[in-house]
Coordinates of N, CA and C in Angstrom, one line a residue:
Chain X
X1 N 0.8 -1.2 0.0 CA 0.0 0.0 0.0 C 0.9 1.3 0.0
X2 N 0.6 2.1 -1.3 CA 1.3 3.6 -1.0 C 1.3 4.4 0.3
X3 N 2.0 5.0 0.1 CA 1.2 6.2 1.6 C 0.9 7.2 1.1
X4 N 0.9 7.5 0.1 CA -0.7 8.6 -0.5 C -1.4 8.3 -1.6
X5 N -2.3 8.9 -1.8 CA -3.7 8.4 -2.7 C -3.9 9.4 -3.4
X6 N -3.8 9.7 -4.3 CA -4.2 10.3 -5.8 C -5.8 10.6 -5.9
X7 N -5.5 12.2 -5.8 CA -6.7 12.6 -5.7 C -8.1 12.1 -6.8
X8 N -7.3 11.7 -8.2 CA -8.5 11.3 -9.3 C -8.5 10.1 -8.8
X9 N -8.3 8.9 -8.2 CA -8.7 7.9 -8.0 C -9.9 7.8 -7.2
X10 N -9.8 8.8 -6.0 CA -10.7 9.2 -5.4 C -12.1 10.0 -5.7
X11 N -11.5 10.6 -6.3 CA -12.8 11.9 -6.7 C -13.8 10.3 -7.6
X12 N -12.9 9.6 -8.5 CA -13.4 8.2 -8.9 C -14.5 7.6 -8.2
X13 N -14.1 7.4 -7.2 CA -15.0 6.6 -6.4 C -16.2 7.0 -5.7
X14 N -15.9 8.3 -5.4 CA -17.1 8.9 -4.6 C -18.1 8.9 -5.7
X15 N -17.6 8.9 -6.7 CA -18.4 9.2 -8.3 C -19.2 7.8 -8.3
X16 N -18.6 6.9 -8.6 CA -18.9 5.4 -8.4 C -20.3 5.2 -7.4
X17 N -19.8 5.3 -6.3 CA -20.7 5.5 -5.3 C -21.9 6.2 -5.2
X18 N -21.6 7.4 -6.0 CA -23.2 8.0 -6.6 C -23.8 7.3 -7.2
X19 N -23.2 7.1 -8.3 CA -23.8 6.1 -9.4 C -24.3 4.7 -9.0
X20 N -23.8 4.2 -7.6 CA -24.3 3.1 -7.2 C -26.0 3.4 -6.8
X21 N -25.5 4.3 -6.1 CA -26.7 4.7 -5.4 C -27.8 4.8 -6.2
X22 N -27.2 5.5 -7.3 CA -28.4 5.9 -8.6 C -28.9 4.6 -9.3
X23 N -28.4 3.7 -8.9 CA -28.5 2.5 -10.1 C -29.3 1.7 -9.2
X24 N -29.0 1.8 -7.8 CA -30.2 1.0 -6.3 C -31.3 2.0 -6.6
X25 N -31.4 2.6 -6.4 CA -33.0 3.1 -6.2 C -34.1 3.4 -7.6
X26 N -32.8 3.5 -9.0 CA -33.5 3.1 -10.1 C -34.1 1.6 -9.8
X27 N -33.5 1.0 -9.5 CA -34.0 -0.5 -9.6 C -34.8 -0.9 -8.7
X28 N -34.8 -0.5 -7.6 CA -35.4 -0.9 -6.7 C -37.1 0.4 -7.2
X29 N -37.2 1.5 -7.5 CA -38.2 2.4 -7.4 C -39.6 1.8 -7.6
X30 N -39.3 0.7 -8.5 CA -41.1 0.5 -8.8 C -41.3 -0.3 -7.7
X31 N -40.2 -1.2 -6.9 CA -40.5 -2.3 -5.7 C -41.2 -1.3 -4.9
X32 N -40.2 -0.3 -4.5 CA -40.9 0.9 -2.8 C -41.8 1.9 -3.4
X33 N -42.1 2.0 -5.2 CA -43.1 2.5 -4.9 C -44.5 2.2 -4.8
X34 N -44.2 1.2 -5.3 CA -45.9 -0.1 -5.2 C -46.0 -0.2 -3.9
X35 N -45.3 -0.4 -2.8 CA -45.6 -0.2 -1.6 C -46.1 0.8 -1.3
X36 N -45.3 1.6 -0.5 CA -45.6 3.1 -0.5 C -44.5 4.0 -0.2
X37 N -44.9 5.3 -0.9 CA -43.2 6.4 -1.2 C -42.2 6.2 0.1
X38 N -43.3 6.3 1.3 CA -42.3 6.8 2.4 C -41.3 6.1 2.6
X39 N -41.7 4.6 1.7 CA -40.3 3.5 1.9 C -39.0 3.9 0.7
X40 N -39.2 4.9 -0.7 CA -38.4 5.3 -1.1 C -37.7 6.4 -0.5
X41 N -38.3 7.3 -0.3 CA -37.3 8.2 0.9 C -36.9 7.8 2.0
X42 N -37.3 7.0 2.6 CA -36.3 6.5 3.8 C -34.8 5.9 3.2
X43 N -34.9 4.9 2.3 CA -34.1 4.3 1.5 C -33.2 5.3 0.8
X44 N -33.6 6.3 0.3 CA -33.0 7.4 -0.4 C -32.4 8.5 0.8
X45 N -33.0 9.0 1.7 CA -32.8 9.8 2.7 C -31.4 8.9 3.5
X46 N -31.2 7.3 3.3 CA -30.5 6.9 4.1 C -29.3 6.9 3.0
X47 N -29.6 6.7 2.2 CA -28.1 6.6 1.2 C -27.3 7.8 0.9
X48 N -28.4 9.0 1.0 CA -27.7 10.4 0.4 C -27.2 10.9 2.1
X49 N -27.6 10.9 3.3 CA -27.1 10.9 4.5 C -25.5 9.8 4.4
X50 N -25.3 8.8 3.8 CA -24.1 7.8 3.7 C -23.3 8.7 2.9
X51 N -23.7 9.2 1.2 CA -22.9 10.0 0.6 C -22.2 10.7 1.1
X52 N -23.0 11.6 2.0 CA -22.8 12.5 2.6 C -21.6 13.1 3.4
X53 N -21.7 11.2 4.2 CA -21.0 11.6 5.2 C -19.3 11.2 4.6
X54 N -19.8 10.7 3.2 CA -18.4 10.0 2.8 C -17.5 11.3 2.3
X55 N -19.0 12.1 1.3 CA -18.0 13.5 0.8 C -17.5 14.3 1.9
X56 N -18.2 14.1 2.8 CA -17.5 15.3 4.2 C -16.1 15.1 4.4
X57 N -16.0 13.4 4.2 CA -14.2 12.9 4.9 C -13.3 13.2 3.5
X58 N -13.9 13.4 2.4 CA -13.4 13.8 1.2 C -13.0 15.1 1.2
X59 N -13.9 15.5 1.7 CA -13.4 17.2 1.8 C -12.4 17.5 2.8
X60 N -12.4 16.9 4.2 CA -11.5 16.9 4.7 C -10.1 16.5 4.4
X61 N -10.3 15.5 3.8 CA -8.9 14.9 3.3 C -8.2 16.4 2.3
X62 N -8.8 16.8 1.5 CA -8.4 17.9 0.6 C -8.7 17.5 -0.7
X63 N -9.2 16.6 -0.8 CA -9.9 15.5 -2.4 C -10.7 16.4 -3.0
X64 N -11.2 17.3 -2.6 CA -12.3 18.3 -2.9 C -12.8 19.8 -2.1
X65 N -13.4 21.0 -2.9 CA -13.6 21.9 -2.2 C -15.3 21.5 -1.5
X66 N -15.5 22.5 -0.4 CA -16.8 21.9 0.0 C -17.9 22.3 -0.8
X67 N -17.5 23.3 -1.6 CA -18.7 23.3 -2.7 C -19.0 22.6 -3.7
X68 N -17.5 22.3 -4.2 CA -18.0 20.6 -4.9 C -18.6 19.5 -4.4
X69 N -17.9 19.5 -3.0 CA -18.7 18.1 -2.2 C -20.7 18.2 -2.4
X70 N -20.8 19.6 -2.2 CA -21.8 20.0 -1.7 C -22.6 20.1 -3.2
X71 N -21.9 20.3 -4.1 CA -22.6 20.2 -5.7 C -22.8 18.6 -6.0
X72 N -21.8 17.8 -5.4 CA -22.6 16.1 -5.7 C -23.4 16.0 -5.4
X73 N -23.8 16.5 -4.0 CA -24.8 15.7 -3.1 C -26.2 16.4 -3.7
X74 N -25.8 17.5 -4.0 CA -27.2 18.1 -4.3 C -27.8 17.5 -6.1
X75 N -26.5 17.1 -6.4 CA -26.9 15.9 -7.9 C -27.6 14.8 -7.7
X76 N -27.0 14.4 -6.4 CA -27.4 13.1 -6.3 C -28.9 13.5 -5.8
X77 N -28.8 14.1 -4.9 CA -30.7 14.4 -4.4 C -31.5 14.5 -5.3
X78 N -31.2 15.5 -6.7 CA -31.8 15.9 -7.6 C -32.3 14.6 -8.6
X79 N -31.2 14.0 -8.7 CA -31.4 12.9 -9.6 C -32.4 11.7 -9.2
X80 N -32.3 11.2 -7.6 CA -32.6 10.7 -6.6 C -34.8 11.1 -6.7
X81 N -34.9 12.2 -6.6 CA -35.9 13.2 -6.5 C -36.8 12.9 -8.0
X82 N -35.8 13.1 -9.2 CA -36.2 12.4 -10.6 C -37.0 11.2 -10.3
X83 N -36.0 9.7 -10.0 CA -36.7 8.9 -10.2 C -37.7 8.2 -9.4
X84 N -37.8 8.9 -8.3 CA -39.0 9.0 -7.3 C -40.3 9.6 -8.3
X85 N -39.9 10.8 -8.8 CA -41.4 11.0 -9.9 C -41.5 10.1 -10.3
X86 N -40.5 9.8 -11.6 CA -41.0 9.0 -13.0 C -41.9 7.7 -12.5
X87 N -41.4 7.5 -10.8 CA -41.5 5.9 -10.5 C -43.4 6.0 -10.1
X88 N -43.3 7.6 -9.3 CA -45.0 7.9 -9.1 C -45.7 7.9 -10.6
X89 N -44.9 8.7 -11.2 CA -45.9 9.0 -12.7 C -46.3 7.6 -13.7
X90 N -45.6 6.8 -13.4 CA -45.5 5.3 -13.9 C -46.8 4.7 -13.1
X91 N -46.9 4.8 -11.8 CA -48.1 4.2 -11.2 C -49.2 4.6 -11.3
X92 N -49.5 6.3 -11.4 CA -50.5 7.1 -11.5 C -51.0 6.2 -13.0
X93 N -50.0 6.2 -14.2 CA -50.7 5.9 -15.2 C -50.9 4.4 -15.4
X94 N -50.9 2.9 -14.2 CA -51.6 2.5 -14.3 C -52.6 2.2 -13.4
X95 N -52.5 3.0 -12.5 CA -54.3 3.9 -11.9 C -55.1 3.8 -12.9
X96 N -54.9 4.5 -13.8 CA -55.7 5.0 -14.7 C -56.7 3.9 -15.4
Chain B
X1 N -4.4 22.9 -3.5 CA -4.6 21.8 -3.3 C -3.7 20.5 -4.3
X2 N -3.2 19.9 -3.0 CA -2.4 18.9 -4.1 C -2.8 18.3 -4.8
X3 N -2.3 17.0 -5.6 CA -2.9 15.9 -6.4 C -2.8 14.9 -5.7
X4 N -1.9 14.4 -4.5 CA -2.6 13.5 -3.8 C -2.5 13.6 -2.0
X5 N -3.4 12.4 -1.7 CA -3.0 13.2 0.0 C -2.2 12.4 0.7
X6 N -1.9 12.4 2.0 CA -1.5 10.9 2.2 C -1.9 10.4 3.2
X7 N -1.8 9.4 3.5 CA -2.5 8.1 4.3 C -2.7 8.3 5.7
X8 N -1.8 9.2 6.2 CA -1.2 10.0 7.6 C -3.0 10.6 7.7
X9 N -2.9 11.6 6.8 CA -3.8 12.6 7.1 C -5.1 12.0 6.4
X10 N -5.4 11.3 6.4 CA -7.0 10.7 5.9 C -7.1 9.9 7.0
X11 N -6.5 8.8 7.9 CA -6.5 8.1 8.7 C -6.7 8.9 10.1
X12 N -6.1 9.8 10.1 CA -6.1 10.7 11.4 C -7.7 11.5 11.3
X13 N -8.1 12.1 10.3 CA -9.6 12.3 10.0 C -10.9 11.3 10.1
X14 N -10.1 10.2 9.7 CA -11.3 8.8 10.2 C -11.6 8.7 11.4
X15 N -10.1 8.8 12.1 CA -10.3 8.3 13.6 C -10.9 10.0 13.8
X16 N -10.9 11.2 14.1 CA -11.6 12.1 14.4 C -12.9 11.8 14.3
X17 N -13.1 11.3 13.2 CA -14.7 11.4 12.9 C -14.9 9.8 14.0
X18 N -14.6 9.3 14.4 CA -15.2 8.4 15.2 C -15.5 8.8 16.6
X19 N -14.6 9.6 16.7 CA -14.3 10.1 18.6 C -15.1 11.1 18.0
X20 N -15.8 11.9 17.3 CA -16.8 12.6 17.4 C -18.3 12.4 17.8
X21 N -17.9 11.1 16.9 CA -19.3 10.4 17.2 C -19.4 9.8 18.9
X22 N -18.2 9.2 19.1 CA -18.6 9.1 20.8 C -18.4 10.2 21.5
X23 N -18.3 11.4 21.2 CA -18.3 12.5 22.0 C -19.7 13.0 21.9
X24 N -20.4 13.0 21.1 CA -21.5 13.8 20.6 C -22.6 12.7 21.9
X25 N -22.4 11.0 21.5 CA -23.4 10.1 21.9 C -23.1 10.1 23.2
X26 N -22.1 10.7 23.7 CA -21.6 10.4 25.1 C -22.6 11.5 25.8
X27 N -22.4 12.5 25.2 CA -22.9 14.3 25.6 C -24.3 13.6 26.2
X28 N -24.8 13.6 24.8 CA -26.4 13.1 24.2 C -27.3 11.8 25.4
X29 N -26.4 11.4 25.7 CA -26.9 9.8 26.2 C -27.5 10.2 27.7
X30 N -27.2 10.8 28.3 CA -28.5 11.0 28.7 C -29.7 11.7 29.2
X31 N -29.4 12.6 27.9 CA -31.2 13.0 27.0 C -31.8 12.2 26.3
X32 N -30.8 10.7 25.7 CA -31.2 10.4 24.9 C -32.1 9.1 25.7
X33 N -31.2 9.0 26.6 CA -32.0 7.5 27.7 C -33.1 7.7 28.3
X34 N -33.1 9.1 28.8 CA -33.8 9.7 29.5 C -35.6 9.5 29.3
X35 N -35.2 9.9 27.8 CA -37.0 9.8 27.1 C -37.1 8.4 26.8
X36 N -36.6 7.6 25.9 CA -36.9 6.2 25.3 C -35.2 6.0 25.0
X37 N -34.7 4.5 24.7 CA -33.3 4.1 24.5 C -33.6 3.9 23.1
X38 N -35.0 3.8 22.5 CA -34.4 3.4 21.0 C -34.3 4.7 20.3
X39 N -34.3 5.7 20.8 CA -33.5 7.1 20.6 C -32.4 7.3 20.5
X40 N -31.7 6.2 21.7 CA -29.9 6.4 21.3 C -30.2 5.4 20.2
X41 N -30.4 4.5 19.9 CA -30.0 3.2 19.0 C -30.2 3.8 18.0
X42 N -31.5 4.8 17.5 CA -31.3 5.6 16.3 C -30.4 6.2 15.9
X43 N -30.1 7.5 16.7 CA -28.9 8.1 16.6 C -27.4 7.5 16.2
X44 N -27.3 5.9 16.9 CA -25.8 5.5 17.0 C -26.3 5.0 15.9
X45 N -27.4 4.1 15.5 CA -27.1 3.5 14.5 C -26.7 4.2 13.3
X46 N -27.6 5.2 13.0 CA -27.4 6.3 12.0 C -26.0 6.7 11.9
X47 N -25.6 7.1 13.0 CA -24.1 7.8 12.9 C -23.1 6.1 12.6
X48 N -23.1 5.5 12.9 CA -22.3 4.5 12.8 C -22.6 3.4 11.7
X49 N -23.7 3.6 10.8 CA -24.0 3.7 8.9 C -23.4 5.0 8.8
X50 N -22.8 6.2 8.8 CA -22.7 7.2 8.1 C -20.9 6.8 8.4
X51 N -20.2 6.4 9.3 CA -18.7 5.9 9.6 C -18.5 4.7 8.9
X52 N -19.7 3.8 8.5 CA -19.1 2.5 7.7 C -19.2 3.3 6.4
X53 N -20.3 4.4 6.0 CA -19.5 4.7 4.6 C -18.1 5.0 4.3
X54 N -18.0 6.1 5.3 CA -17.0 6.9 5.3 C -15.6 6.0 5.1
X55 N -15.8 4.7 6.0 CA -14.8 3.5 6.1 C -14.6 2.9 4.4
X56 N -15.6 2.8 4.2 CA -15.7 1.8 2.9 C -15.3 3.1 1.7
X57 N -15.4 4.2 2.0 CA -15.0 4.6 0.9 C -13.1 4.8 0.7
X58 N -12.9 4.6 2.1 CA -11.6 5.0 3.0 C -10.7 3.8 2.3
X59 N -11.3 2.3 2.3 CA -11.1 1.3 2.0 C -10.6 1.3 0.2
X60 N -12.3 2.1 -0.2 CA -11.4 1.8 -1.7 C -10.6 2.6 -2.2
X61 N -10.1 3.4 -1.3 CA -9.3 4.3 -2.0 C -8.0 4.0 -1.6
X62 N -7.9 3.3 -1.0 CA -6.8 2.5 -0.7 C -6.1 3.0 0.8
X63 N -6.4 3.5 1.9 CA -6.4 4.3 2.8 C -5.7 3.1 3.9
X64 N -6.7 1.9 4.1 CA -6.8 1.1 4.9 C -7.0 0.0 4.4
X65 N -6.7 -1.5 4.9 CA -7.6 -2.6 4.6 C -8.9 -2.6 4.6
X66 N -9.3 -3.8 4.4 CA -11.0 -3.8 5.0 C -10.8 -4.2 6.4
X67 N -10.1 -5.4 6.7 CA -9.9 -5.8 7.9 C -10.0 -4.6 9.3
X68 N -8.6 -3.6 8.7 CA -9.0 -2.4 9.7 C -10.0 -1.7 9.7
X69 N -10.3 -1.8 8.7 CA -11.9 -0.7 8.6 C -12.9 -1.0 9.2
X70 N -12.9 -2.4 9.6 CA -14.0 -3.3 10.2 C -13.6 -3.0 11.2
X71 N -12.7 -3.1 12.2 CA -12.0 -3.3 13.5 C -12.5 -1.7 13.8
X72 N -12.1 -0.6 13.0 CA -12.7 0.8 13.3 C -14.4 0.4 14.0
X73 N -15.0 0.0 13.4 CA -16.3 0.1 13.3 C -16.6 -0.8 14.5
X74 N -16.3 -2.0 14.6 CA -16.5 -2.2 15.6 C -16.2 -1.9 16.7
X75 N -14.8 -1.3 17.1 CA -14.6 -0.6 18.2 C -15.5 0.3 18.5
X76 N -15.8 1.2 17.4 CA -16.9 2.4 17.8 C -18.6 1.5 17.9
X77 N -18.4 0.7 17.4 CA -20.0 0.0 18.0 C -19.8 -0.4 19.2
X78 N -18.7 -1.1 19.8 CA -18.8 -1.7 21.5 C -18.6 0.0 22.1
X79 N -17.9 1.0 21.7 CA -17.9 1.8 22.2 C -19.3 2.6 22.8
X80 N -20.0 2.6 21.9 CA -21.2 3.1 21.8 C -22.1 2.3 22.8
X81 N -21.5 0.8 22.3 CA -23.1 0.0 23.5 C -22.5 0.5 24.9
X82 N -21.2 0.5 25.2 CA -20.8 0.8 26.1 C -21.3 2.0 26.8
X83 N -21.3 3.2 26.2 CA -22.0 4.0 26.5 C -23.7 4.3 26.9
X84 N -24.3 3.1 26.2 CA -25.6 3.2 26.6 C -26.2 2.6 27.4
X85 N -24.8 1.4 28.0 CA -25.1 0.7 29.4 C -24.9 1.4 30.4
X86 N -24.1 2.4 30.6 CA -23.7 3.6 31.2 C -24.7 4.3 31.3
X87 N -25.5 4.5 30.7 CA -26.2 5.6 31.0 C -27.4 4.8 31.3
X88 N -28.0 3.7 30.9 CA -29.1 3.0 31.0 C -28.8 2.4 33.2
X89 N -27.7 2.1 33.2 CA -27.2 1.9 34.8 C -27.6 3.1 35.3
X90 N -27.0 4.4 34.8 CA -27.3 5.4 35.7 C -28.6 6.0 36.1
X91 N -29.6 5.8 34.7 CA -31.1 5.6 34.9 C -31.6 4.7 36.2
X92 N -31.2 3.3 36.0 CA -31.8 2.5 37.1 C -31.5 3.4 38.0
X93 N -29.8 3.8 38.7 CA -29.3 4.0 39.8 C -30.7 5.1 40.2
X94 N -31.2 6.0 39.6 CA -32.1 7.2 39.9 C -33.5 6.7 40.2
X95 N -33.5 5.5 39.6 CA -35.5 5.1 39.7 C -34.8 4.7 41.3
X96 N -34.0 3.9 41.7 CA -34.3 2.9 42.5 C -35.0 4.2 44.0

């Protein structure tokens, strides 16, 4: 193991890590939303609280400024926020 | 900001962010025993998912093993229960 870490490998991962996230609750959206929402934002509320706390040690480390840290997270919510609609708007229309 | 950081100072930020967390649950514990205990269990659990991310991202960036990352986590979980026998003792000690 080196004894330092390369800031783009990093910045890498936390990226990864978004994308995981984005890729769980794409897949999972129609399961929690046939249930019901409050079970996708718990689920979502708990992963973007995880990002979170990962970008904080990121920012600490110096891997990032906190306005970048703070521009992921608000992507990831945003995106996160997306497919919570599309997953309601999917259901509403087969309500219909 | 450099291009990479080193191991020294990402590792020393991990362990802060743990002793924060027992500082904070330590403070907390008992207001938090006081009303109901699954109030601390929320809080630690929460906080101690937001340190295994932080670990696991710590992990892939090459920071630590997993092995140590695990040993972090669970030190700060017996830490924690430890703290909420402590406070849950000091509760009895008051009713009696």
């Amino acid at each position: 193991m080196s004894e330092t870490v390369s800031k783009q490998k990093a910045l890498e991962n936390l990226q990864k890590d978004a994308d995981n996230i984005r890729y769980l609750l794409k897949k999972q959206r129609s399961f929690l939303c046939l249930t019901e929402c409050p079970a996708f934002e718990e689920v979502a509320d708990t992963r973007i609280y995880g990002f979170t706390c990962e970008v904080h040690f990121a920012v600490s480390c110096g891997f990032l400024t906190l306005a970048n840290g703070k521009k992921m997270i608000r992507e990831l919510e945003d995106d996160l926020d997306d497919i919570r609609d599309e997953a309601f708007r999917g259901q509403e229309g087969r309500n219909e």
